[in-house]
Amino acid sequence: MTDATSNSVGPPALTDVPPGPGALWTPTYGEEWQRLSQRLSPPAGTMGSDAMAALQRDCRHILSRCAPPTGPTAGSRTGLVLGQVQSGKTMSFTGVATLARDNGFRMVVVITGISVQLLEQSADRLRRDLGIEGGGPCGWVHVPVQPETQVATEKDALRQQLEVWQYSEAYQHLKKTVLVTVMKNHANLGKLTTILRAVGGSLAGGLAGVPTLVIDDEADQASLNTRVRTNQVSPVYRHIRALRSALPNHTMLQYTATPQAPLLLNIADTLSPDFCKVLDPGADYVGGRGFFVDGQDLLVREIPLGDLGTGSSPPQNLPPSLHEAMRAFILGVAVEIAKPTYSTRSMLVHPSQQVQAHAIYVGWVRSTLDLWKRLLNQHPDNPDRVELAEEFRRSYDDLARTTKDLPPFEQLLSTLHLTMLQIRVEEVNAANGPTPRIAWEASPAWILVGGQAMDRGFTVRGLTVSYMPRPLAASGSGNADTVQQRARFFGYKRPYLGYCRVWLEGSVLHALTRYVEHEDKLRSGLRTFEAMNKPLSEWRRRFILDAAMAPTRRNVIDIDWLTSTAGSEPILLTAPHLDSEAVVANQALVDELRGRDGWQDSWSQTWSLQQHHRMNDRLGLRDVCDTFLSRFLACSADDADGINARLLQFMEILLNNPDAKACVYDMSAAAPRRRARTLNQDDLLSQFLQGSSPSGGDGYPGDRSIVSSSGITIQIHSFDIRRPDGSTLLENVPTLAIFAPQARTVTMVTQPQGSIAT
């Protein structure tokens, strides 16, 4: 393998930089990475040096956590790679595959697309980006698995290429890595497994000597066991499991923007990930926050109820809001096509999953364009033309709120007829045969009308305007991951964001707005956990989610999640004694915290000895969360929920104030309270906070008043736990009282995995 560190094309290789937390080995950059850099970097490509460096760094980190191609640690691994909708996940797994090629992986299997159109779209892009097309040196051979070909065809092609690797005297440039692309359905996956088993039987040593990378694109879709709750196995899941069993040395990388389902899988499931990598999009990416927080009043519109129709039926007449959306799109196209080197611009209309509605909307769009072209050809004084010009003027004024480079309105108006001649309208569904592939080069502007065929995975070039009257489920709720996948209008739009507009049905608009917080907190929590270098099975399944939504579809999850609400009331752990091993671990954790610097006495001279506490207010909130609170073992579901609630609330505080502090009190540090802590009939500590002193007493204000003025306080209490009959059950049992009086109320989803303490 050739190291690319001396090559000047693209960013410098990072071979001297550790690959990142959790690395099992250190991949090196070689000739294939150098070629990829040349294709992506200017002048051949458009990826800037910062973006290329980030891609290089992330791909190396991801591959370093995969099973290495050789050595005693080779085996089977599962990784979750979390991107964002339309954020460049395909480029990430293309880069990881390239780096795998440079480090001796002999086969890369890409499972992609639930339709022929999506499979071909992904395969075409992989062939282009990997350099398989276009001539020149290339380290790849593409073996597509297709339903219409005979098994022998792919089997012979695959076997022939893998056999080359077994000849030590073979020229290195002939040892090519096999790229296998396969559609995500049971027939194609079953065919691939049959091929692999046959090839393995003909190779010396079988497939054990064939290190393989398996990439599952849109991994939360179709791959999971949709029959898990009935103790059965769904076909696609069964064949993915069989495929993996045929590959003794492989890693499956699950790529998705909506990880809720993979994260909530039973950790014993073969698809439950061992590690997670959170990808950060480039500076030009605009996602949920850009549209629904920063730009909601400017970029997003709610479709009026009168424009929606009822149920699955479209409205009786053409919706005025559709006209409004079309005018915004046409004006943007008029500006773009005036440039000598213009870019493609698109509008997406997504009214329903029902193809009958698509035909109606296509008719409306086409008839509107025809009408407007006729009116614009009328005399300028024609009343209908004047009225149309005024409508375009209002749309122009709206675009001017977000765009500074608009030409004068009269100039644009004079070009609108020509602009409409450039717009192609396409119905994207399988109503009249195979779903049409969009020939993007055939026109500078497109209006696409469709439903399921334009869901996740479908790439819409230059999308500026989206019109989506399709509502959430009839119940008024929806699955968070499904809702997020509707946001096809996210993407690298910063350079032309001012021309973007989104019209949404009200429930979808509000759901996507609420999803922003959920996504931010989930990604932040996973990124923090990633740095801790622990297996993902130890990650606490917890996140904030609006009560109106479920995290994912329940038919793929066999361990139910729980929904609870936490506000500013104190969190008291009332079952610290139920697991003796947890008690010992928590004792050690508390002793470790007591050994930190910054402790000082905190009491009044009139207080009794058992009211002499110690306090440490020099600890950072993030430090306390990472090194203490997240490691404190809860012994009941209620206690675990309480800790999770505070961690989520504190995560929100840290997003706004990374330097926030926490105050920790070691209660009764001078004389531990080892009296009258008797369990109630539910085997719990019903109340362990000491109240205020009676009138005339020592003036103790009560434990609830021993809090920091900053508002974030953790009290550590240690008790001897007694049974109801008075006998001692356990001694020196630590428990916590956690105060956050200014915390915002949050709704949480939690899921117990393994033990409650995980």
Short mmCIF file of C-alpha atoms in Angstrom, two decimals, residues 271-738:
data_model
loop_
_atom_site.label_atom_id
_atom_site.label_comp_id
_atom_site.label_asym_id
_atom_site.label_seq_id
_atom_site.Cartn_x
_atom_site.Cartn_y
_atom_site.Cartn_z
CA LEU A 271 -28.07 -5.24 14.24
CA SER A 272 -27.64 -3.41 17.55
CA PRO A 273 -24.56 -1.19 17.00
CA ASP A 274 -21.31 -1.61 18.91
CA PHE A 275 -20.25 2.00 18.34
CA CYS A 276 -21.58 5.26 16.95
CA LYS A 277 -19.98 8.03 14.94
CA VAL A 278 -21.76 11.40 14.70
CA LEU A 279 -21.01 13.25 11.47
CA ASP A 280 -21.03 17.04 11.38
CA PRO A 281 -22.18 18.62 8.10
CA GLY A 282 -20.27 21.39 6.38
CA ALA A 283 -20.80 25.10 6.94
CA ASP A 284 -23.22 25.42 3.99
CA TYR A 285 -25.62 22.81 5.37
CA VAL A 286 -29.06 24.01 6.45
CA GLY A 287 -31.15 21.63 8.54
CA GLY A 288 -33.95 21.80 11.05
CA ARG A 289 -32.54 24.67 13.03
CA GLY A 290 -31.98 26.77 9.91
CA PHE A 291 -35.57 26.34 8.71
CA PHE A 292 -37.63 25.93 11.87
CA VAL A 293 -35.78 28.10 14.38
CA ASP A 294 -33.71 30.73 12.57
CA GLY A 295 -35.90 30.92 9.48
CA GLN A 296 -39.40 29.88 10.50
CA ASP A 297 -40.99 33.29 10.04
CA LEU A 298 -39.14 33.82 6.76
CA LEU A 299 -38.76 30.47 5.01
CA VAL A 300 -41.61 28.28 6.27
CA ARG A 301 -45.35 28.67 5.63
CA GLU A 302 -48.33 26.77 7.01
CA ILE A 303 -50.78 25.68 4.32
CA PRO A 304 -54.26 26.99 5.20
CA LEU A 305 -56.84 24.39 6.18
CA GLY A 306 -59.00 25.31 3.21
CA ASP A 307 -56.16 24.31 0.86
CA LEU A 308 -55.73 20.81 2.28
CA GLY A 309 -58.85 18.89 1.37
CA THR A 310 -60.03 16.11 3.68
CA GLY A 311 -58.41 12.81 4.51
CA SER A 312 -56.67 11.32 1.48
CA SER A 313 -58.72 13.42 -0.95
CA PRO A 314 -57.19 16.57 -2.45
CA PRO A 315 -59.13 19.84 -2.29
CA GLN A 316 -61.86 20.41 -4.83
CA ASN A 317 -60.16 23.42 -6.39
CA LEU A 318 -56.59 24.47 -7.01
CA PRO A 319 -55.18 25.74 -3.67
CA PRO A 320 -54.12 29.41 -3.70
CA SER A 321 -51.08 28.47 -1.59
CA LEU A 322 -49.88 26.22 -4.44
CA HIS A 323 -50.01 29.26 -6.74
CA GLU A 324 -48.01 31.19 -4.13
CA ALA A 325 -45.38 28.44 -3.97
CA MET A 326 -45.11 28.25 -7.75
CA ARG A 327 -44.62 32.02 -8.04
CA ALA A 328 -41.76 31.92 -5.51
CA PHE A 329 -40.15 29.09 -7.45
CA ILE A 330 -40.53 30.71 -10.86
CA LEU A 331 -38.98 33.98 -9.67
CA GLY A 332 -36.01 32.10 -8.25
CA VAL A 333 -35.56 30.21 -11.53
CA ALA A 334 -35.73 33.50 -13.45
CA VAL A 335 -32.83 34.86 -11.42
CA GLU A 336 -30.79 31.66 -11.78
CA ILE A 337 -31.11 31.04 -15.53
CA ALA A 338 -29.97 34.59 -16.26
CA LYS A 339 -26.48 33.43 -15.23
CA PRO A 340 -24.29 32.04 -18.04
CA THR A 341 -23.36 29.09 -15.79
CA TYR A 342 -26.65 28.43 -14.04
CA SER A 343 -27.45 25.60 -11.64
CA THR A 344 -30.45 23.28 -11.69
CA ARG A 345 -33.42 24.46 -9.64
CA SER A 346 -36.30 22.23 -8.49
CA MET A 347 -39.66 22.40 -6.78
CA LEU A 348 -41.09 19.40 -4.94
CA VAL A 349 -44.85 18.81 -4.57
CA HIS A 350 -45.62 15.97 -2.15
CA PRO A 351 -49.41 15.85 -1.66
CA SER A 352 -50.07 12.23 -0.70
CA GLN A 353 -48.98 8.63 -0.99
CA GLN A 354 -51.98 8.08 -3.28
CA VAL A 355 -51.03 8.32 -6.97
CA GLN A 356 -54.51 9.62 -7.86
CA ALA A 357 -53.69 12.83 -5.99
CA HIS A 358 -50.40 13.14 -7.90
CA ALA A 359 -52.21 13.23 -11.22
CA ILE A 360 -54.55 15.96 -9.95
CA TYR A 361 -51.67 18.14 -8.75
CA VAL A 362 -49.70 17.57 -11.97
CA GLY A 363 -52.75 18.76 -13.89
CA TRP A 364 -53.02 21.85 -11.70
CA VAL A 365 -49.35 22.71 -12.10
CA ARG A 366 -49.34 22.27 -15.87
CA SER A 367 -52.58 24.16 -16.41
CA THR A 368 -51.31 26.99 -14.22
CA LEU A 369 -48.09 27.30 -16.19
CA ASP A 370 -50.02 27.31 -19.46
CA LEU A 371 -52.44 29.95 -18.17
CA TRP A 372 -49.66 32.19 -16.88
CA LYS A 373 -47.71 31.95 -20.13
CA ARG A 374 -50.81 33.00 -22.08
CA LEU A 375 -51.51 35.92 -19.74
CA LEU A 376 -47.93 37.16 -19.89
CA ASN A 377 -48.26 37.34 -23.67
CA GLN A 378 -51.21 39.72 -23.35
CA HIS A 379 -50.97 43.48 -23.61
CA PRO A 380 -49.51 45.02 -20.42
CA ASP A 381 -52.85 46.77 -19.79
CA ASN A 382 -54.85 43.55 -19.91
CA PRO A 383 -56.65 43.36 -16.52
CA ASP A 384 -55.85 39.66 -15.99
CA ARG A 385 -52.21 40.25 -16.84
CA VAL A 386 -52.08 43.24 -14.48
CA GLU A 387 -53.56 41.11 -11.69
CA LEU A 388 -51.02 38.32 -12.33
CA ALA A 389 -48.18 40.85 -12.32
CA GLU A 390 -49.34 42.15 -8.95
CA GLU A 391 -49.38 38.63 -7.53
CA PHE A 392 -45.83 38.10 -8.74
CA ARG A 393 -44.94 41.49 -7.23
CA ARG A 394 -46.10 40.29 -3.79
CA SER A 395 -44.05 37.12 -4.16
CA TYR A 396 -41.08 39.21 -5.27
CA ASP A 397 -41.39 41.40 -2.16
CA ASP A 398 -41.45 38.29 -0.01
CA LEU A 399 -38.25 36.96 -1.63
CA ALA A 400 -36.65 40.36 -1.15
CA ARG A 401 -36.93 39.85 2.62
CA THR A 402 -34.34 37.05 2.43
CA THR A 403 -32.40 37.84 -0.77
CA LYS A 404 -30.23 40.85 -1.41
CA ASP A 405 -29.27 40.26 -5.06
CA LEU A 406 -32.71 40.32 -6.69
CA PRO A 407 -32.79 42.18 -10.02
CA PRO A 408 -35.48 44.87 -10.40
CA PHE A 409 -38.96 43.41 -10.53
CA GLU A 410 -39.81 44.79 -13.99
CA GLN A 411 -36.69 43.15 -15.38
CA LEU A 412 -37.70 39.77 -13.94
CA LEU A 413 -41.30 40.17 -15.06
CA SER A 414 -40.18 40.57 -18.66
CA THR A 415 -38.39 37.18 -18.50
CA LEU A 416 -41.09 35.11 -16.78
CA HIS A 417 -42.59 33.71 -19.99
CA LEU A 418 -39.15 32.50 -21.09
CA THR A 419 -38.56 31.14 -17.58
CA MET A 420 -41.71 29.04 -17.64
CA LEU A 421 -40.66 27.56 -20.98
CA GLN A 422 -37.61 26.13 -19.19
CA ILE A 423 -39.61 24.33 -16.49
CA ARG A 424 -40.29 20.61 -16.87
CA VAL A 425 -43.12 19.01 -14.87
CA GLU A 426 -42.70 15.33 -13.97
CA GLU A 427 -44.97 12.93 -12.10
CA VAL A 428 -42.66 10.71 -10.05
CA ASN A 429 -44.40 7.44 -9.24
CA ALA A 430 -44.94 4.00 -10.69
CA ALA A 431 -48.54 4.57 -11.82
CA ASN A 432 -47.64 4.14 -15.49
CA GLY A 433 -44.79 1.63 -15.18
CA PRO A 434 -41.33 2.00 -13.62
CA THR A 435 -40.74 5.20 -11.68
CA PRO A 436 -39.15 7.65 -14.15
CA ARG A 437 -35.55 8.68 -13.68
CA ILE A 438 -35.05 12.42 -13.86
CA ALA A 439 -32.75 13.49 -16.69
CA TRP A 440 -31.50 16.53 -14.80
CA GLU A 441 -29.33 17.78 -17.66
CA ALA A 442 -32.37 18.02 -19.95
CA SER A 443 -33.74 21.14 -18.29
CA PRO A 444 -32.56 23.87 -15.91
CA ALA A 445 -35.75 23.73 -13.82
CA TRP A 446 -38.10 20.99 -12.66
CA ILE A 447 -41.35 20.67 -10.75
CA LEU A 448 -41.62 17.12 -9.40
CA VAL A 449 -44.92 15.76 -8.10
CA GLY A 450 -44.99 12.47 -6.23
CA GLY A 451 -45.10 10.64 -2.93
CA GLN A 452 -43.33 7.51 -1.70
CA ALA A 453 -40.92 7.44 -4.65
CA MET A 454 -39.49 10.79 -3.51
CA ASP A 455 -39.08 9.84 0.12
CA ARG A 456 -35.75 9.08 1.77
CA GLY A 457 -32.83 8.39 -0.52
CA PHE A 458 -34.26 10.29 -3.48
CA THR A 459 -31.96 13.15 -4.48
CA VAL A 460 -33.57 16.35 -5.74
CA ARG A 461 -31.06 18.68 -7.34
CA GLY A 462 -31.19 22.34 -6.41
CA LEU A 463 -34.41 22.04 -4.42
CA THR A 464 -35.62 25.53 -3.50
CA VAL A 465 -39.39 25.28 -3.00
CA SER A 466 -41.31 22.45 -1.31
CA TYR A 467 -45.08 22.17 -1.17
CA MET A 468 -46.22 19.34 1.13
CA PRO A 469 -49.93 19.26 2.06
CA ARG A 470 -49.61 15.65 3.25
CA PRO A 471 -50.52 15.47 6.99
CA LEU A 472 -49.21 13.31 9.80
CA ALA A 473 -51.03 10.12 10.73
CA ALA A 474 -54.77 10.43 11.21
CA SER A 475 -54.31 10.12 14.97
CA GLY A 476 -52.50 13.44 14.98
CA SER A 477 -49.25 11.85 16.08
CA GLY A 478 -46.34 10.42 14.19
CA ASN A 479 -43.05 8.62 14.54
CA ALA A 480 -40.18 11.04 15.00
CA ASP A 481 -37.90 9.31 12.51
CA THR A 482 -40.60 9.17 9.83
CA VAL A 483 -41.46 12.83 10.30
CA GLN A 484 -37.82 13.87 9.98
CA GLN A 485 -37.34 11.91 6.77
CA ARG A 486 -39.98 14.09 5.11
CA ALA A 487 -37.62 17.05 5.30
CA ARG A 488 -36.13 16.47 1.85
CA PHE A 489 -35.68 20.26 1.63
CA PHE A 490 -32.71 20.19 4.04
CA GLY A 491 -29.26 20.24 2.47
CA TYR A 492 -26.30 22.35 1.41
CA LYS A 493 -28.38 25.42 0.60
CA ARG A 494 -26.61 28.25 2.37
CA PRO A 495 -25.50 29.97 -0.88
CA TYR A 496 -29.10 30.17 -2.16
CA LEU A 497 -31.09 29.86 1.07
CA GLY A 498 -32.85 33.18 0.46
CA TYR A 499 -34.70 31.62 -2.49
CA CYS A 500 -35.89 28.62 -0.47
CA ARG A 501 -39.46 28.36 0.75
CA VAL A 502 -41.37 25.51 2.38
CA TRP A 503 -45.16 25.09 2.59
CA LEU A 504 -46.29 22.42 5.08
CA GLU A 505 -49.49 21.06 6.56
CA GLY A 506 -49.80 22.38 10.10
CA SER A 507 -49.21 19.16 12.05
CA VAL A 508 -46.09 18.39 10.03
CA LEU A 509 -44.77 21.93 10.48
CA HIS A 510 -45.20 21.78 14.24
CA ALA A 511 -43.76 18.25 14.47
CA LEU A 512 -40.63 19.22 12.53
CA THR A 513 -40.24 22.30 14.71
CA ARG A 514 -40.40 20.16 17.84
CA TYR A 515 -38.00 17.65 16.32
CA VAL A 516 -35.19 20.22 16.21
CA GLU A 517 -34.65 20.04 19.97
CA HIS A 518 -34.85 16.25 19.98
CA GLU A 519 -32.24 15.95 17.24
CA ASP A 520 -29.88 18.48 18.83
CA LYS A 521 -29.97 16.75 22.21
CA LEU A 522 -29.67 13.25 20.77
CA ARG A 523 -26.67 14.11 18.59
CA SER A 524 -25.00 16.01 21.42
CA GLY A 525 -25.49 13.13 23.85
CA LEU A 526 -24.14 10.56 21.40
CA ARG A 527 -21.16 12.78 20.56
CA THR A 528 -20.33 13.09 24.26
CA PHE A 529 -20.65 9.35 24.76
CA GLU A 530 -18.48 8.69 21.71
CA ALA A 531 -15.60 10.55 23.37
CA MET A 532 -15.89 8.31 26.46
CA ASN A 533 -14.63 5.30 24.46
CA LYS A 534 -17.23 2.85 25.73
CA PRO A 535 -19.33 0.27 23.88
CA LEU A 536 -22.64 1.67 22.75
CA SER A 537 -24.43 -1.02 24.76
CA GLU A 538 -23.56 1.07 27.86
CA TRP A 539 -25.20 4.22 26.51
CA ARG A 540 -28.29 5.14 28.49
CA ARG A 541 -31.25 4.95 26.13
CA ARG A 542 -32.70 8.35 26.91
CA PHE A 543 -33.67 11.43 24.96
CA ILE A 544 -36.06 14.37 24.93
CA LEU A 545 -39.04 13.92 22.63
CA ASP A 546 -42.28 15.83 22.35
CA ALA A 547 -45.18 13.94 23.91
CA ALA A 548 -47.10 14.05 20.62
CA MET A 549 -44.56 11.78 18.91
CA ALA A 550 -43.18 8.27 19.33
CA PRO A 551 -39.46 7.79 18.61
CA THR A 552 -40.03 5.10 15.98
CA ARG A 553 -42.41 2.32 14.92
CA ARG A 554 -43.02 -0.14 17.72
CA ASN A 555 -43.05 -3.22 15.50
CA VAL A 556 -39.23 -3.28 15.33
CA ILE A 557 -38.64 -2.83 19.07
CA ASP A 558 -39.11 -5.68 21.55
CA ILE A 559 -38.19 -3.71 24.71
CA ASP A 560 -40.80 -1.02 25.22
CA TRP A 561 -39.68 2.51 25.84
CA LEU A 562 -41.16 4.58 28.63
CA THR A 563 -42.36 8.17 28.44
CA SER A 564 -42.14 10.43 31.46
CA THR A 565 -42.06 14.11 32.33
CA ALA A 566 -39.64 15.94 34.59
CA GLY A 567 -39.74 19.53 35.71
CA SER A 568 -38.07 21.60 38.39
CA GLU A 569 -39.10 19.51 41.42
CA PRO A 570 -36.23 17.77 43.29
CA ILE A 571 -35.21 14.31 42.07
CA LEU A 572 -34.83 11.89 44.99
CA LEU A 573 -33.35 8.42 44.49
CA THR A 574 -35.45 6.27 46.81
CA ALA A 575 -34.16 2.77 45.94
CA PRO A 576 -30.37 3.00 46.37
CA HIS A 577 -30.20 -0.33 48.24
CA LEU A 578 -31.89 -2.77 45.86
CA ASP A 579 -28.65 -3.93 44.21
CA SER A 580 -25.74 -4.66 46.58
CA GLU A 581 -23.19 -4.53 43.75
CA ALA A 582 -24.48 -1.10 42.74
CA VAL A 583 -24.13 0.03 46.37
CA VAL A 584 -20.45 -0.94 46.39
CA ALA A 585 -19.83 0.77 43.05
CA ASN A 586 -21.59 3.94 44.19
CA GLN A 587 -19.61 3.99 47.44
CA ALA A 588 -16.39 3.96 45.41
CA LEU A 589 -17.75 6.66 43.09
CA VAL A 590 -18.66 8.91 46.02
CA ASP A 591 -15.25 8.39 47.64
CA GLU A 592 -13.63 9.35 44.35
CA LEU A 593 -15.60 12.58 44.25
CA ARG A 594 -14.77 13.34 47.88
CA GLY A 595 -11.10 13.16 46.91
CA ARG A 596 -11.39 16.05 44.46
CA ASP A 597 -10.07 19.51 45.27
CA GLY A 598 -12.35 22.37 46.27
CA TRP A 599 -14.26 21.03 49.28
CA GLN A 600 -15.07 23.38 52.16
CA ASP A 601 -17.15 23.31 55.32
CA SER A 602 -20.74 24.51 55.09
CA TRP A 603 -22.68 24.83 58.31
CA SER A 604 -23.85 27.24 61.01
CA GLN A 605 -22.46 27.20 64.55
CA THR A 606 -25.95 26.53 65.90
CA TRP A 607 -26.51 23.42 63.83
CA SER A 608 -26.02 19.96 65.27
CA LEU A 609 -23.08 17.78 64.28
CA GLN A 610 -25.23 15.78 61.86
CA GLN A 611 -26.03 19.01 60.10
CA HIS A 612 -22.38 19.81 59.37
CA HIS A 613 -22.06 19.43 55.60
CA ARG A 614 -19.23 19.92 53.13
CA MET A 615 -19.67 21.72 49.85
CA ASN A 616 -17.80 21.94 46.53
CA ASP A 617 -18.91 24.66 44.09
CA ARG A 618 -15.82 24.60 41.87
CA LEU A 619 -16.91 21.67 39.75
CA GLY A 620 -18.01 22.16 36.15
CA LEU A 621 -21.50 20.86 35.37
CA ARG A 622 -20.20 18.84 32.40
CA ASP A 623 -17.50 17.33 34.60
CA VAL A 624 -20.07 16.34 37.23
CA CYS A 625 -22.36 14.84 34.58
CA ASP A 626 -19.60 12.87 32.85
CA THR A 627 -17.60 11.64 35.84
CA PHE A 628 -20.25 11.28 38.52
CA LEU A 629 -23.92 11.60 37.67
CA SER A 630 -23.85 9.46 34.50
CA ARG A 631 -21.85 6.79 36.35
CA PHE A 632 -24.04 6.65 39.45
CA LEU A 633 -25.90 3.34 39.29
CA ALA A 634 -29.65 3.48 39.74
CA CYS A 635 -31.31 0.42 41.24
CA SER A 636 -34.86 1.00 40.04
CA ALA A 637 -36.57 2.21 36.88
CA ASP A 638 -37.90 5.29 38.68
CA ASP A 639 -34.45 6.24 39.95
CA ALA A 640 -32.96 5.69 36.49
CA ASP A 641 -35.63 7.94 34.98
CA GLY A 642 -34.81 10.61 37.55
CA ILE A 643 -31.10 10.59 36.71
CA ASN A 644 -31.87 10.55 32.99
CA ALA A 645 -34.19 13.54 33.38
CA ARG A 646 -31.56 15.62 35.08
CA LEU A 647 -28.87 14.60 32.58
CA LEU A 648 -31.09 15.70 29.71
CA GLN A 649 -31.95 18.99 31.40
CA PHE A 650 -28.30 19.61 32.20
CA MET A 651 -27.36 18.80 28.60
CA GLU A 652 -29.66 21.62 27.49
CA ILE A 653 -28.07 24.01 29.97
CA LEU A 654 -24.59 23.08 28.70
CA LEU A 655 -25.56 23.70 25.09
CA ASN A 656 -26.30 27.32 26.04
CA ASN A 657 -23.57 27.67 28.68
CA PRO A 658 -20.67 25.20 28.33
CA ASP A 659 -18.98 26.66 31.43
CA ALA A 660 -21.96 26.15 33.76
CA LYS A 661 -21.10 25.04 37.31
CA ALA A 662 -22.68 22.55 39.68
CA CYS A 663 -22.61 22.62 43.46
CA VAL A 664 -22.19 19.29 45.27
CA TYR A 665 -22.99 18.88 48.98
CA ASP A 666 -21.70 15.96 51.02
CA MET A 667 -24.50 15.91 53.56
CA SER A 668 -23.67 15.20 57.23
CA ALA A 669 -20.03 14.74 56.32
CA ALA A 670 -18.93 15.19 59.93
CA ALA A 671 -21.34 12.60 61.36
CA PRO A 672 -23.16 10.38 58.83
CA ARG A 673 -26.88 10.09 59.41
CA ARG A 674 -27.23 6.48 60.42
CA ARG A 675 -30.54 6.63 62.14
CA ALA A 676 -34.22 6.04 61.34
CA ARG A 677 -33.87 5.44 57.63
CA THR A 678 -36.42 2.66 57.53
CA LEU A 679 -37.91 1.26 54.35
CA ASN A 680 -41.62 1.66 53.73
CA GLN A 681 -44.00 -1.09 52.71
CA ASP A 682 -42.86 -0.73 49.07
CA ASP A 683 -39.25 -1.39 50.14
CA LEU A 684 -38.29 2.22 49.36
CA LEU A 685 -37.03 5.26 51.24
CA SER A 686 -40.25 7.23 51.39
CA GLN A 687 -38.54 10.38 52.65
CA PHE A 688 -34.92 10.95 53.52
CA LEU A 689 -34.56 14.75 53.45
CA GLN A 690 -34.40 16.22 56.94
CA GLY A 691 -36.90 18.98 57.59
CA SER A 692 -36.33 22.34 59.25
CA SER A 693 -35.87 22.61 63.00
CA PRO A 694 -38.99 23.20 65.12
CA SER A 695 -39.52 26.68 66.48
CA GLY A 696 -36.88 27.39 69.11
CA GLY A 697 -34.54 24.69 67.84
CA ASP A 698 -31.07 25.01 66.38
CA GLY A 699 -32.24 27.02 63.39
CA TYR A 700 -31.56 24.36 60.76
CA PRO A 701 -33.50 25.40 57.61
CA GLY A 702 -33.99 21.85 56.31
CA ASP A 703 -32.19 19.88 53.59
CA ARG A 704 -34.33 21.40 50.84
CA SER A 705 -32.78 24.77 51.63
CA ILE A 706 -29.20 23.49 51.35
CA VAL A 707 -28.87 24.43 47.71
CA SER A 708 -26.66 26.66 45.62
CA SER A 709 -27.84 30.09 44.59
CA SER A 710 -26.91 29.10 41.02
CA GLY A 711 -29.73 26.58 41.12
CA ILE A 712 -27.92 23.33 40.24
CA THR A 713 -27.24 21.25 43.35
CA ILE A 714 -26.47 17.58 43.97
CA GLN A 715 -26.75 16.37 47.55
CA ILE A 716 -24.99 13.13 48.49
CA HIS A 717 -26.60 11.31 51.42
CA SER A 718 -25.27 8.14 53.03
CA PHE A 719 -27.54 6.02 55.24
CA ASP A 720 -27.74 2.78 57.10
CA ILE A 721 -30.85 1.16 55.67
CA ARG A 722 -33.15 -0.62 58.11
CA ARG A 723 -35.93 -3.08 57.54
CA PRO A 724 -39.39 -2.29 58.91
CA ASP A 725 -38.62 -4.52 61.93
CA GLY A 726 -35.66 -2.28 62.84
CA SER A 727 -32.84 -4.63 61.80
CA THR A 728 -30.06 -3.23 59.63
CA LEU A 729 -30.15 -4.27 55.98
CA LEU A 730 -27.16 -2.38 54.55
CA GLU A 731 -24.73 0.18 55.90
CA ASN A 732 -23.37 3.33 54.32
CA VAL A 733 -25.69 3.32 51.31
CA PRO A 734 -25.18 6.42 49.08
CA THR A 735 -28.14 8.12 47.47
CA LEU A 736 -28.77 11.45 45.77
CA ALA A 737 -31.08 14.43 45.86
CA ILE A 738 -30.75 16.53 42.70
#
